[in-house]
PDB file of C-alpha atoms in Angstrom:
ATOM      1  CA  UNK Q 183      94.475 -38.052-141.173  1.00 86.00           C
ATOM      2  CA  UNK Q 184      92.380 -35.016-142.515  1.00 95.00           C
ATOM      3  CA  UNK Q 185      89.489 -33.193-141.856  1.00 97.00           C
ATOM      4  CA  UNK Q 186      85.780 -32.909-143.075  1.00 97.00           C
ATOM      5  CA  UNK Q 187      83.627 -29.821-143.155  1.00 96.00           C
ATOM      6  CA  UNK Q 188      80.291 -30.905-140.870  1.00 94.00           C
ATOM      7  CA  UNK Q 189      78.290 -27.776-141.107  1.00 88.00           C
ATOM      8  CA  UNK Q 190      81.084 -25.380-140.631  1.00 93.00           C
ATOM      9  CA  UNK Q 191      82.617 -27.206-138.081  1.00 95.00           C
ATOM     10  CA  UNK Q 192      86.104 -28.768-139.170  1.00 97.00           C
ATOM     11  CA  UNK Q 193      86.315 -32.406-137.959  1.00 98.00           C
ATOM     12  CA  UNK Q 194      89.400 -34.329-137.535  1.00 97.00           C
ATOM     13  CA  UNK Q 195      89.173 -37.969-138.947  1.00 98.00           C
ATOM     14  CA  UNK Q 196      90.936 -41.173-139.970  1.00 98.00           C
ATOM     15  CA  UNK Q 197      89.744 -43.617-142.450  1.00 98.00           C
ATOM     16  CA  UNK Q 198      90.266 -47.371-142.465  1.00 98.00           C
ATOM     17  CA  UNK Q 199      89.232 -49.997-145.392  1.00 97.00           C
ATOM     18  CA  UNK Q 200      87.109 -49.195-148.318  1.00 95.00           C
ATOM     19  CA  UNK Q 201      85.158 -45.639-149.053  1.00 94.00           C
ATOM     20  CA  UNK Q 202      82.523 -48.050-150.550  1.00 95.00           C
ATOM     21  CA  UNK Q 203      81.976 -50.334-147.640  1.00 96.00           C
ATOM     22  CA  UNK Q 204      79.609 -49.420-144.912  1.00 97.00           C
ATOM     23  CA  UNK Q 205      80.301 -46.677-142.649  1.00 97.00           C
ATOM     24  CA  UNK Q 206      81.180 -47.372-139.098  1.00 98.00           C
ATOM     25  CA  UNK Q 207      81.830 -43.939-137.396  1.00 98.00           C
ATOM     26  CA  UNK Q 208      84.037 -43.993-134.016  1.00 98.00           C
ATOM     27  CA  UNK Q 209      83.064 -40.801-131.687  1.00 97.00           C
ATOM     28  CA  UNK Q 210      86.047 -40.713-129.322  1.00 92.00           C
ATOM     29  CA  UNK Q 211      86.511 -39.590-125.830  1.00 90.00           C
ATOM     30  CA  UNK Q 212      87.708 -36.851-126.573  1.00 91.00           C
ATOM     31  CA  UNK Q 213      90.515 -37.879-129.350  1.00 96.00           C
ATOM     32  CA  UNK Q 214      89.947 -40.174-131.814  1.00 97.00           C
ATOM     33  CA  UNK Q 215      92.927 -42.153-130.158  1.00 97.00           C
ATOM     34  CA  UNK Q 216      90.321 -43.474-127.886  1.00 97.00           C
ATOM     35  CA  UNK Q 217      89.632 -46.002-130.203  1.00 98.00           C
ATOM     36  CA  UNK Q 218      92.485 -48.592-130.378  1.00 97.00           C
ATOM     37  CA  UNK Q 219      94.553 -48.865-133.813  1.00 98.00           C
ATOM     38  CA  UNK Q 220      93.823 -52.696-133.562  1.00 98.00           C
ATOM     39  CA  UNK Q 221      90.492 -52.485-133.710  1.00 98.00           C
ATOM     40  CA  UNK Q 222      89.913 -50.093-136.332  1.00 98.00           C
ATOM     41  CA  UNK Q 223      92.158 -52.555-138.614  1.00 98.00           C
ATOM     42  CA  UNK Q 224      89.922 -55.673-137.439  1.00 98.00           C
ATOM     43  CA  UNK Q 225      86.912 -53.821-138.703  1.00 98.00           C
ATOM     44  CA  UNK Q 226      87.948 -52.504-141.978  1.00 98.00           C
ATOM     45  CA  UNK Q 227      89.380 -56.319-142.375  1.00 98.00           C
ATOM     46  CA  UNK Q 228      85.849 -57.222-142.033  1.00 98.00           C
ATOM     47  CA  UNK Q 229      84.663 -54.982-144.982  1.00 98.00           C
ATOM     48  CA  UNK Q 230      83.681 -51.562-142.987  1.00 98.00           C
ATOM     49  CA  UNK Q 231      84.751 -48.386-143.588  1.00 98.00           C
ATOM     50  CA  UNK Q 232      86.060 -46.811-140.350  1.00 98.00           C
ATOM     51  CA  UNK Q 233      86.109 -43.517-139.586  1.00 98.00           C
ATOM     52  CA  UNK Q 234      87.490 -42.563-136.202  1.00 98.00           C
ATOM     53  CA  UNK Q 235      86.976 -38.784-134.956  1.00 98.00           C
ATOM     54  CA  UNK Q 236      88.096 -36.101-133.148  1.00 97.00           C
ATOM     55  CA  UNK Q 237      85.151 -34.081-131.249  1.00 97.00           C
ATOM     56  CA  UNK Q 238      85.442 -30.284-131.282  1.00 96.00           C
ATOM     57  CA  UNK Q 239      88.534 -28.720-129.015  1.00 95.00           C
ATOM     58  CA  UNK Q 240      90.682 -31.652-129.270  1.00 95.00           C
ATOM     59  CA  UNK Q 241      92.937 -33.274-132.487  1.00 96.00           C
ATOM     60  CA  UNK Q 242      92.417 -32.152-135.758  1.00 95.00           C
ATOM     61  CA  UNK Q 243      89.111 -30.527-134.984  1.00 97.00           C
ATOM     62  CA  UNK Q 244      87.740 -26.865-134.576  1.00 95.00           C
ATOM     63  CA  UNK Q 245      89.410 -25.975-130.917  1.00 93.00           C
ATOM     64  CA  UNK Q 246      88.276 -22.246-129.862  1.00 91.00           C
ATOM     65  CA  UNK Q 247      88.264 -22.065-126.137  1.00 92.00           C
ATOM     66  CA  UNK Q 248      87.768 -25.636-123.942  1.00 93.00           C
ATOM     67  CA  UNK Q 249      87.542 -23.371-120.717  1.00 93.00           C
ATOM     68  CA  UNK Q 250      84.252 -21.772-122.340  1.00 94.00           C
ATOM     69  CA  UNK Q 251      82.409 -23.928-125.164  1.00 95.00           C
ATOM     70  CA  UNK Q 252      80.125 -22.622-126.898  1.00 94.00           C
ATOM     71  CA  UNK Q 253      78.338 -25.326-128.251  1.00 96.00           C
ATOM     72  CA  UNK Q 254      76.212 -28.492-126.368  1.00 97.00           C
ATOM     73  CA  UNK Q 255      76.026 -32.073-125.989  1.00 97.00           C
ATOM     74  CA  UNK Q 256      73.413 -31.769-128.379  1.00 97.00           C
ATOM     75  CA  UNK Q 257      75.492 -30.010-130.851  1.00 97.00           C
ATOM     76  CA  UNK Q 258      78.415 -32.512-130.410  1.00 97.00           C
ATOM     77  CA  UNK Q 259      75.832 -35.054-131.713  1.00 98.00           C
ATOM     78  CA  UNK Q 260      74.347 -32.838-134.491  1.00 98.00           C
ATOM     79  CA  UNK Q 261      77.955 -33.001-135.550  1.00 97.00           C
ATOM     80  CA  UNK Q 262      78.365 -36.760-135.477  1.00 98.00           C
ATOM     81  CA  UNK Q 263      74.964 -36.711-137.781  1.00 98.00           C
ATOM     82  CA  UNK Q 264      76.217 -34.317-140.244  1.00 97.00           C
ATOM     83  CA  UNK Q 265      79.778 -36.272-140.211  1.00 98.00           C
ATOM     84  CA  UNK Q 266      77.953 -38.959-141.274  1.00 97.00           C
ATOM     85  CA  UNK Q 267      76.685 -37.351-144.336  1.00 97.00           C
ATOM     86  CA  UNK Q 268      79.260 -35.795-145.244  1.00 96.00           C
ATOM     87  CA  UNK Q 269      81.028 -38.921-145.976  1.00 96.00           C
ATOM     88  CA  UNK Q 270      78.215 -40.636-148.102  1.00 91.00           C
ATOM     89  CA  UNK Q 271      75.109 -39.683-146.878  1.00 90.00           C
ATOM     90  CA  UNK Q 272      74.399 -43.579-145.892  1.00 93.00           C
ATOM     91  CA  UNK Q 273      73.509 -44.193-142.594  1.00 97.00           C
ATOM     92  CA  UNK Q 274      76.473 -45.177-140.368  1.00 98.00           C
ATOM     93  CA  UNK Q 275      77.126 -47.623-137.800  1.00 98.00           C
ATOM     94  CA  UNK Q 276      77.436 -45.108-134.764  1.00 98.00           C
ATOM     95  CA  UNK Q 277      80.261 -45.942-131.925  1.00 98.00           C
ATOM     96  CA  UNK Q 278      80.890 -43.953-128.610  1.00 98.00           C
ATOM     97  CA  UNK Q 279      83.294 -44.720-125.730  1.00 98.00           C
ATOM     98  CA  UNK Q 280      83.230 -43.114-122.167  1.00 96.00           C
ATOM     99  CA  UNK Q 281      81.846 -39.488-122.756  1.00 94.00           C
ATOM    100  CA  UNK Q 282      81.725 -40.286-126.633  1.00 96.00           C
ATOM    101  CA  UNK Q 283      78.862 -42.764-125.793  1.00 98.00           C
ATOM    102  CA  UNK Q 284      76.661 -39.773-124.117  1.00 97.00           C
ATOM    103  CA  UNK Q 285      77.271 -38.109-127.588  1.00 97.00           C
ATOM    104  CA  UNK Q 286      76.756 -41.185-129.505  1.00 98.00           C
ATOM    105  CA  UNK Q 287      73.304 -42.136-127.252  1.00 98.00           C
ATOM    106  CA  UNK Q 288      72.047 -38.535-128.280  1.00 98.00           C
ATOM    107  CA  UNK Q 289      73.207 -38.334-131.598  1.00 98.00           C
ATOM    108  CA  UNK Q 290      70.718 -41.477-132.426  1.00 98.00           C
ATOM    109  CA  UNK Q 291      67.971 -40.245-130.524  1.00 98.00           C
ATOM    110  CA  UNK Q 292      68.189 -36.426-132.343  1.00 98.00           C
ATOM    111  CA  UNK Q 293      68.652 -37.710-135.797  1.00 98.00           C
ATOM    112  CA  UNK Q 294      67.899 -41.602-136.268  1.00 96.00           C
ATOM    113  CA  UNK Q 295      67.708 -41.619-139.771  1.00 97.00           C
ATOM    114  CA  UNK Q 296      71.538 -40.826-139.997  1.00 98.00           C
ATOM    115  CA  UNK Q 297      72.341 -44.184-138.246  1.00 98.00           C
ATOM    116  CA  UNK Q 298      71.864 -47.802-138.661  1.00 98.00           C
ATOM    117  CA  UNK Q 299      73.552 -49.318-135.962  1.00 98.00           C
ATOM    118  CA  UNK Q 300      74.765 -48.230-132.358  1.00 98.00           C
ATOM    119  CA  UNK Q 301      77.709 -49.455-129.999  1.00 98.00           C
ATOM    120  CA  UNK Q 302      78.159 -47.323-126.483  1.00 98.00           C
ATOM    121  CA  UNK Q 303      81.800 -48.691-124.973  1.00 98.00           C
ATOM    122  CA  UNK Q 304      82.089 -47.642-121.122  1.00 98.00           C
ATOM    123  CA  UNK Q 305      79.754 -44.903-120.706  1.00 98.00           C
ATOM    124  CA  UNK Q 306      76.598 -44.101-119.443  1.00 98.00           C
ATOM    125  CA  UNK Q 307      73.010 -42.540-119.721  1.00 98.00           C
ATOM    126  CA  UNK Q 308      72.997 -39.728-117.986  1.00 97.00           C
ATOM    127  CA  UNK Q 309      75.449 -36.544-117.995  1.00 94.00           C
ATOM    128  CA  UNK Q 310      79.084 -35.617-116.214  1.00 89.00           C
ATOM    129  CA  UNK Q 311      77.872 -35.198-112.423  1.00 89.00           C
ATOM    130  CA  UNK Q 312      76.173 -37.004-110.007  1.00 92.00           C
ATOM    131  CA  UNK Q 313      73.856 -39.867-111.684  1.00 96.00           C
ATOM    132  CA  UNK Q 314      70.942 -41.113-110.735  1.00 98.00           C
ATOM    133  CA  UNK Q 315      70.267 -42.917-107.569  1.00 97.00           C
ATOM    134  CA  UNK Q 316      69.948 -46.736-109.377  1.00 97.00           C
ATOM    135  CA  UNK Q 317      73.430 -45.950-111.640  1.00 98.00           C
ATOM    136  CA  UNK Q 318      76.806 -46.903-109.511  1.00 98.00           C
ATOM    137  CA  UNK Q 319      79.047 -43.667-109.089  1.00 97.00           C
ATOM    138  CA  UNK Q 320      82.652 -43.660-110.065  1.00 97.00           C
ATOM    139  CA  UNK Q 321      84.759 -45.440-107.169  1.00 97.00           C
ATOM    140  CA  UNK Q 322      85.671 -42.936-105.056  1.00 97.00           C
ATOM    141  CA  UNK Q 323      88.820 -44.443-103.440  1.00 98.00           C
ATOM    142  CA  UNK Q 324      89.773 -44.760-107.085  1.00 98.00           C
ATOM    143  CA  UNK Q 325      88.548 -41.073-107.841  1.00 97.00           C
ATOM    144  CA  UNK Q 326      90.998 -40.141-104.606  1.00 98.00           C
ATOM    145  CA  UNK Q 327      93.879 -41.020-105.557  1.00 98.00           C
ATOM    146  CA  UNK Q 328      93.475 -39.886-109.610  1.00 96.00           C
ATOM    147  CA  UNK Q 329      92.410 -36.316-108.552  1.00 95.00           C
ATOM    148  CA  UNK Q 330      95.390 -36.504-105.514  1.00 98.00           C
ATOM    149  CA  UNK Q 331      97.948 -36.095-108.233  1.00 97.00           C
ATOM    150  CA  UNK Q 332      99.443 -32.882-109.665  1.00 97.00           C
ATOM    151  CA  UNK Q 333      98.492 -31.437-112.756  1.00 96.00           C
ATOM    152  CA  UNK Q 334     102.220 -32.152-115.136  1.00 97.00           C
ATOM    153  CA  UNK Q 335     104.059 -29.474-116.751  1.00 96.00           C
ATOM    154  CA  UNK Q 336     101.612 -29.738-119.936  1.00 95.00           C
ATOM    155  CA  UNK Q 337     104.445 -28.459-122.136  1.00 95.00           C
ATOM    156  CA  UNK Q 338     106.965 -31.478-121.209  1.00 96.00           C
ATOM    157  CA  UNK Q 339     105.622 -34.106-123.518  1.00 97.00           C
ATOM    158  CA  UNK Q 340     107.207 -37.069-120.950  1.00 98.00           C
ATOM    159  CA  UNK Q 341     105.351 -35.773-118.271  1.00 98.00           C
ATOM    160  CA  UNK Q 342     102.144 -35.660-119.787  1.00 97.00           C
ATOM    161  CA  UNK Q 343     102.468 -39.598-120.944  1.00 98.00           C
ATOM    162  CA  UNK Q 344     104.050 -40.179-117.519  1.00 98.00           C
ATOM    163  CA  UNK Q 345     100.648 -38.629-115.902  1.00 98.00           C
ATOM    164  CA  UNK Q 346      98.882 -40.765-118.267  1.00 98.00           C
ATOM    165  CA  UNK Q 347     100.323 -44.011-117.266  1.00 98.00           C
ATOM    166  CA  UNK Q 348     100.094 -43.831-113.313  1.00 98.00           C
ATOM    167  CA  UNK Q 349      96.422 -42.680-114.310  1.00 98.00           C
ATOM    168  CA  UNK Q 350      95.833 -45.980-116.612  1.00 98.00           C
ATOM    169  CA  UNK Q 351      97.490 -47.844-113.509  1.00 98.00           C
ATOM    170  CA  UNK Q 352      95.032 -46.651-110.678  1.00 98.00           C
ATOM    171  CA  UNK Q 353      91.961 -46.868-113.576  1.00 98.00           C
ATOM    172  CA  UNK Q 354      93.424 -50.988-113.783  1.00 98.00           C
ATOM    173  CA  UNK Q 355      94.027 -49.849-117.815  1.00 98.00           C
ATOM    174  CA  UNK Q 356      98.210 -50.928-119.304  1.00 98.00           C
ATOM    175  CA  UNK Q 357      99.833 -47.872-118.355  1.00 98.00           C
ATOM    176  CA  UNK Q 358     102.323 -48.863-120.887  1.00 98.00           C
ATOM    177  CA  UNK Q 359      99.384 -48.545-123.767  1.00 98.00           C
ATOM    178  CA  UNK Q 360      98.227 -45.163-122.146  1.00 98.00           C
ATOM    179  CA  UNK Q 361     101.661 -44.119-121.883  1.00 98.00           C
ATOM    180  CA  UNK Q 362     102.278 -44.363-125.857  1.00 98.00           C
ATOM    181  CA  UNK Q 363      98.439 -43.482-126.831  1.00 98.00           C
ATOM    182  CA  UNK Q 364      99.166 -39.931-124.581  1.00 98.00           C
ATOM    183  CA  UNK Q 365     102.032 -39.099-126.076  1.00 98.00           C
ATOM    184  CA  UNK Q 366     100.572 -39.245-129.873  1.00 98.00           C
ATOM    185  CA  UNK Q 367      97.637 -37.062-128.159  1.00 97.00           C
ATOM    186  CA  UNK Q 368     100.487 -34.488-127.451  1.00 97.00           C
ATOM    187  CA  UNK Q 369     101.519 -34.744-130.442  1.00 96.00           C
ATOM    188  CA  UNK Q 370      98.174 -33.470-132.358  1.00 95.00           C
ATOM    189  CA  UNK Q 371      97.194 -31.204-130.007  1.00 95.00           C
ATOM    190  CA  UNK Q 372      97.339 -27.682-131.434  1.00 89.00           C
ATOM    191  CA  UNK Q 373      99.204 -25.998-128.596  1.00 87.00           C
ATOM    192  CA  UNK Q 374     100.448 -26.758-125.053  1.00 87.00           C
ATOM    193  CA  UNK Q 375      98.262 -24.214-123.162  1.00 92.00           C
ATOM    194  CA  UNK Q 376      97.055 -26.059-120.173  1.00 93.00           C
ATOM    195  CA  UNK Q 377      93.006 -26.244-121.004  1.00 93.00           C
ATOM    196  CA  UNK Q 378      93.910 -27.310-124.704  1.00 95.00           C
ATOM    197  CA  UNK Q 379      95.932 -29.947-123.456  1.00 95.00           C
ATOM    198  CA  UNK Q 380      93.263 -30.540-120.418  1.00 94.00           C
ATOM    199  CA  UNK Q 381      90.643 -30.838-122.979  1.00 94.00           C
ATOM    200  CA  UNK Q 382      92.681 -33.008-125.434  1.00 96.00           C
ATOM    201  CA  UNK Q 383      93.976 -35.808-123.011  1.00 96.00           C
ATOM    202  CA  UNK Q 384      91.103 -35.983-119.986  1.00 94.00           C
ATOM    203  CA  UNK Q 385      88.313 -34.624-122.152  1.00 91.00           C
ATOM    204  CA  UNK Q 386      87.642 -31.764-119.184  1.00 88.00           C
ATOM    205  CA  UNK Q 387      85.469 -29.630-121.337  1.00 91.00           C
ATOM    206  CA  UNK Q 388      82.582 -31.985-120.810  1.00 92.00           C
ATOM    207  CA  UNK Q 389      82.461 -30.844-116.958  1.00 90.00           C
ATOM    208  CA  UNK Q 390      81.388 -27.267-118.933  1.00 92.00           C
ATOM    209  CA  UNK Q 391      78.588 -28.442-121.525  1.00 94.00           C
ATOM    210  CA  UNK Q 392      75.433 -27.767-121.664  1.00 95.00           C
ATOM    211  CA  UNK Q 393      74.172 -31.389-121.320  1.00 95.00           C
ATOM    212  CA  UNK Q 394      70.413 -30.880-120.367  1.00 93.00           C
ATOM    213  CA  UNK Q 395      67.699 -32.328-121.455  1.00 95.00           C
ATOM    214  CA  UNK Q 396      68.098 -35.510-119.695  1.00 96.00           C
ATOM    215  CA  UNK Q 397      68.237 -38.104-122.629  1.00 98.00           C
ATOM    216  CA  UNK Q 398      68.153 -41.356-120.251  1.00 98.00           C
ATOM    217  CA  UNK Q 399      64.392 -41.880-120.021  1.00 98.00           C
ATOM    218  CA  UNK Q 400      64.112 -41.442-124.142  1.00 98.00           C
ATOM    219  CA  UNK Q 401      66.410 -44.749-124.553  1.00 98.00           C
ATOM    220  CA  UNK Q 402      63.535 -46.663-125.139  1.00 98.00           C
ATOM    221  CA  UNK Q 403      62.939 -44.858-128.475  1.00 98.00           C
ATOM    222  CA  UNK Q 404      66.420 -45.986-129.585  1.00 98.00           C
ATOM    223  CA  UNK Q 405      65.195 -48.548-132.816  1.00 98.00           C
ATOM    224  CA  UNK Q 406      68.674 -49.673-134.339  1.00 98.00           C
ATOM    225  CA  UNK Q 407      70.654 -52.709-133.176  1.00 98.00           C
ATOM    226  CA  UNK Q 408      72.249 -51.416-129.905  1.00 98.00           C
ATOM    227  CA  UNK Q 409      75.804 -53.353-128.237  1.00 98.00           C
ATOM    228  CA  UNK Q 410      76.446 -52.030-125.520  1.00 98.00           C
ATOM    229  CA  UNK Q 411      80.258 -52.912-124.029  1.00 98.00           C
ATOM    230  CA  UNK Q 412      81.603 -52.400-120.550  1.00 98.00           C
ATOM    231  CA  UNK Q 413      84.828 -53.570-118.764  1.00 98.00           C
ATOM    232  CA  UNK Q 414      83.920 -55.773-115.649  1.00 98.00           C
ATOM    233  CA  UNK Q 415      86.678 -53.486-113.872  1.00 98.00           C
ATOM    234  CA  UNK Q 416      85.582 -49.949-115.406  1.00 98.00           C
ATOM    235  CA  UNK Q 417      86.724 -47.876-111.879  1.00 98.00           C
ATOM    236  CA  UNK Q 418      85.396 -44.857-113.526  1.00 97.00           C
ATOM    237  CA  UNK Q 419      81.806 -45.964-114.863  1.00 97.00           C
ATOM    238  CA  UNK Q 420      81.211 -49.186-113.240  1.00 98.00           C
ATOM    239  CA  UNK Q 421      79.779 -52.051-115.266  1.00 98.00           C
ATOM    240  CA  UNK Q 422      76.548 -51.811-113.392  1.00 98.00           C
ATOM    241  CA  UNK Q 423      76.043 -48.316-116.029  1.00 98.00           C
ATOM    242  CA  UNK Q 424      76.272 -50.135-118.776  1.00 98.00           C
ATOM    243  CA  UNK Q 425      73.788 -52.942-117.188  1.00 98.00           C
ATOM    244  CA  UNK Q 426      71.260 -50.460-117.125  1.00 98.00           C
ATOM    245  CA  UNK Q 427      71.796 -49.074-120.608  1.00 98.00           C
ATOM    246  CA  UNK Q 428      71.531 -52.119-121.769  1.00 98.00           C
ATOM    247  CA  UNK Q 429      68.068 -52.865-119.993  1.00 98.00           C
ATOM    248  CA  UNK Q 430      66.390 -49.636-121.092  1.00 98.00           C
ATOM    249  CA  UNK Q 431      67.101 -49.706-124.826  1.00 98.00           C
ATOM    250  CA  UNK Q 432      64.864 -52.387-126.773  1.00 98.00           C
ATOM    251  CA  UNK Q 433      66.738 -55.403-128.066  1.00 98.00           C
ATOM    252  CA  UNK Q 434      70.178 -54.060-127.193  1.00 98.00           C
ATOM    253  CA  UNK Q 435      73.084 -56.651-126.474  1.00 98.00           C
ATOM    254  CA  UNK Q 436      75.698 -56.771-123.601  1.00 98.00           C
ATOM    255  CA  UNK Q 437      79.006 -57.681-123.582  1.00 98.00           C
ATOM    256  CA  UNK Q 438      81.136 -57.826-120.493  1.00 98.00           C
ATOM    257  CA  UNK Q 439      84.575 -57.806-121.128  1.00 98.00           C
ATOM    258  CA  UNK Q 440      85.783 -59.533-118.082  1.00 98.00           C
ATOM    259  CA  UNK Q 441      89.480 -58.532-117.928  1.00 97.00           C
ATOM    260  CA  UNK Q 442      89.026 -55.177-119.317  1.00 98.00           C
ATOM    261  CA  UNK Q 443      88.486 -51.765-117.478  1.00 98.00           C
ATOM    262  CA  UNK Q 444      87.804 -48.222-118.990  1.00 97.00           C
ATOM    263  CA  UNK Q 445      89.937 -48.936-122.262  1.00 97.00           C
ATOM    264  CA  UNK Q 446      89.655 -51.675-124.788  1.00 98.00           C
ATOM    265  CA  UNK Q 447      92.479 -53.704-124.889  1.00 97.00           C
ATOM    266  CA  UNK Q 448      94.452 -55.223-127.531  1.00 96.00           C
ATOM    267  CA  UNK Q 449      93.480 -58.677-126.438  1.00 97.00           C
ATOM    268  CA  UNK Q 450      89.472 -57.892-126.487  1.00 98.00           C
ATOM    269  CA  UNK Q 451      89.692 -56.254-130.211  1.00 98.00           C
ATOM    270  CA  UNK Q 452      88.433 -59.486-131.992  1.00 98.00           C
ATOM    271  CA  UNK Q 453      85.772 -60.128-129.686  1.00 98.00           C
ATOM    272  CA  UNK Q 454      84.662 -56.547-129.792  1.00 98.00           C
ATOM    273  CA  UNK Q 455      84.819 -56.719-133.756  1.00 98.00           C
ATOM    274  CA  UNK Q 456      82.979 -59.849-133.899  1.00 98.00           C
ATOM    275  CA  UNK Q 457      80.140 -58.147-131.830  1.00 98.00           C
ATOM    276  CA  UNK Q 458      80.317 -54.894-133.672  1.00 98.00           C
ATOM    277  CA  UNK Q 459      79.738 -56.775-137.411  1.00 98.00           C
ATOM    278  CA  UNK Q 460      77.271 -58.354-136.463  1.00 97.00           C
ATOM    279  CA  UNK Q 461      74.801 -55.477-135.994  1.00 95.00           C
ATOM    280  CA  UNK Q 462      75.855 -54.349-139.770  1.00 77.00           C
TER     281      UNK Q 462
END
């Protein structure tokens, strides 16, 4: 792991496979440890170079004050755009999950010419709040009982991953997988003040961005090869998001993962990398 300089903006990053191989660029949500180890090691054994990344106040990357950012959606994607060329100056293969797919969708639409190829994993096309009236709302009995839980003790490392896992078991994700992936977030988070750690492991600076314009009704700009991938049991975006998404942007493929829900699992990496190569 290291970090890049993206227009004065330090970005935390991990590379798999060959510098020389196209560029396939993983926007996480909000760590790069969104993105499963097993699939970033299926697609640099397909000849990609992956890049996973962390977005600004979480990781490795520029963290100034997650209660307060002063930055925007839009600037999140300027970011992923000037990540991009910083690492080549080719255009990249451009991959968002959950909130990393609103910054992935806006990224392409501000600066296409940085990006051959887009995959959006669990997310939809409009911004943290209430969506539109023809886009399913998070399950609320599911919402209930993830929001009825205390906050942990954000300085006890075990009861961080411990939150993490009963929250994996109510989303239907392995709590044992969130469990482990939670407590390497802890890990690389600089600090264990309470909005760092906030910020770093449920990605609650998004609920402060500036996310307007809308970007939904520009999909139908969007010109690269589009996947778009949603868990049949996604509690917290249902799959009927990523229907939509899928509908409004010209071309664009859908893949239903039928046992998965917010996460990808283990067992859906090879079918996700399959679908991923084959846009380029």
């Amino acid at each position: 792991m290291t970090t890049v300089d993206a227009q004065g903006i330090a970005l935390g990053i991990e590379s798999f496979g060959d510098d020389d191989a196209p560029l396939v660029l993983l926007a996480g949500s909000t760590t790069m440890l969104s993105w499963p180890d097993a699939l970033c090691e299926r697609l640099a054994a397909g000849g990609r170079h992956v890049v996973r990344y962390d977005l600004r106040d979480s990781g490795e990357s520029t963290t100034a004050d997650p209660q307060a950012p002063a930055y925007t959606l839009r600037d999140l994607a300027a970011d992923a755009a000037a990540l991009a060329d910083a690492l080549g100056g080719r255009p990249a293969h451009l991959a968002g999950i959950g909130v990393g797919g609103m910054v992935a969708q806006v990224a392409v639409l501000d600066h296409p010419g940085a990006f051959s190829a887009l995959t959006l994993v669990g997310t939809r096309p409009v911004a943290p709040g209430p969506p539109d009236d023809d886009l399913p709302d998070h399950d609320q009995a599911t919402m209930s009982r993830l929001f009825a839980r205390p906050m942990p003790d954000w300085a006890d490392r075990e009861a961080v991953a411990e939150f993490a896992a009963s929250g994996a078991e109510i989303l239907g994700d392995d709590p044992g997988a969130a469990r482990a992936v939670a407590a390497r977030i802890w890990d690389r988070t600089p600090g264990t003040a309470p909005p760092v750690q906030m910020a770093n492991q449920l990605g609650m600076v998004f609920s402060r961005l500036d996310c307007t314009p809308r970007w939904r009704e520009r999909l139908p700009e969007i010109e690269v090869p589009t996947l778009v991938v949603h868990g049949r049991h996604n509690r917290f975006f249902p799959v009927g998001n990523g229907e939509r998404i899928a509908r409004e942007i010209p071309g664009a493929r859908l893949l239903v993962l039928e046992k998965a829900a917010t996460a990808i699992p283990d067992a859906a990496a090879g079918e996700v990398t399959e679908a991923m190569l084959t846009l380029g």
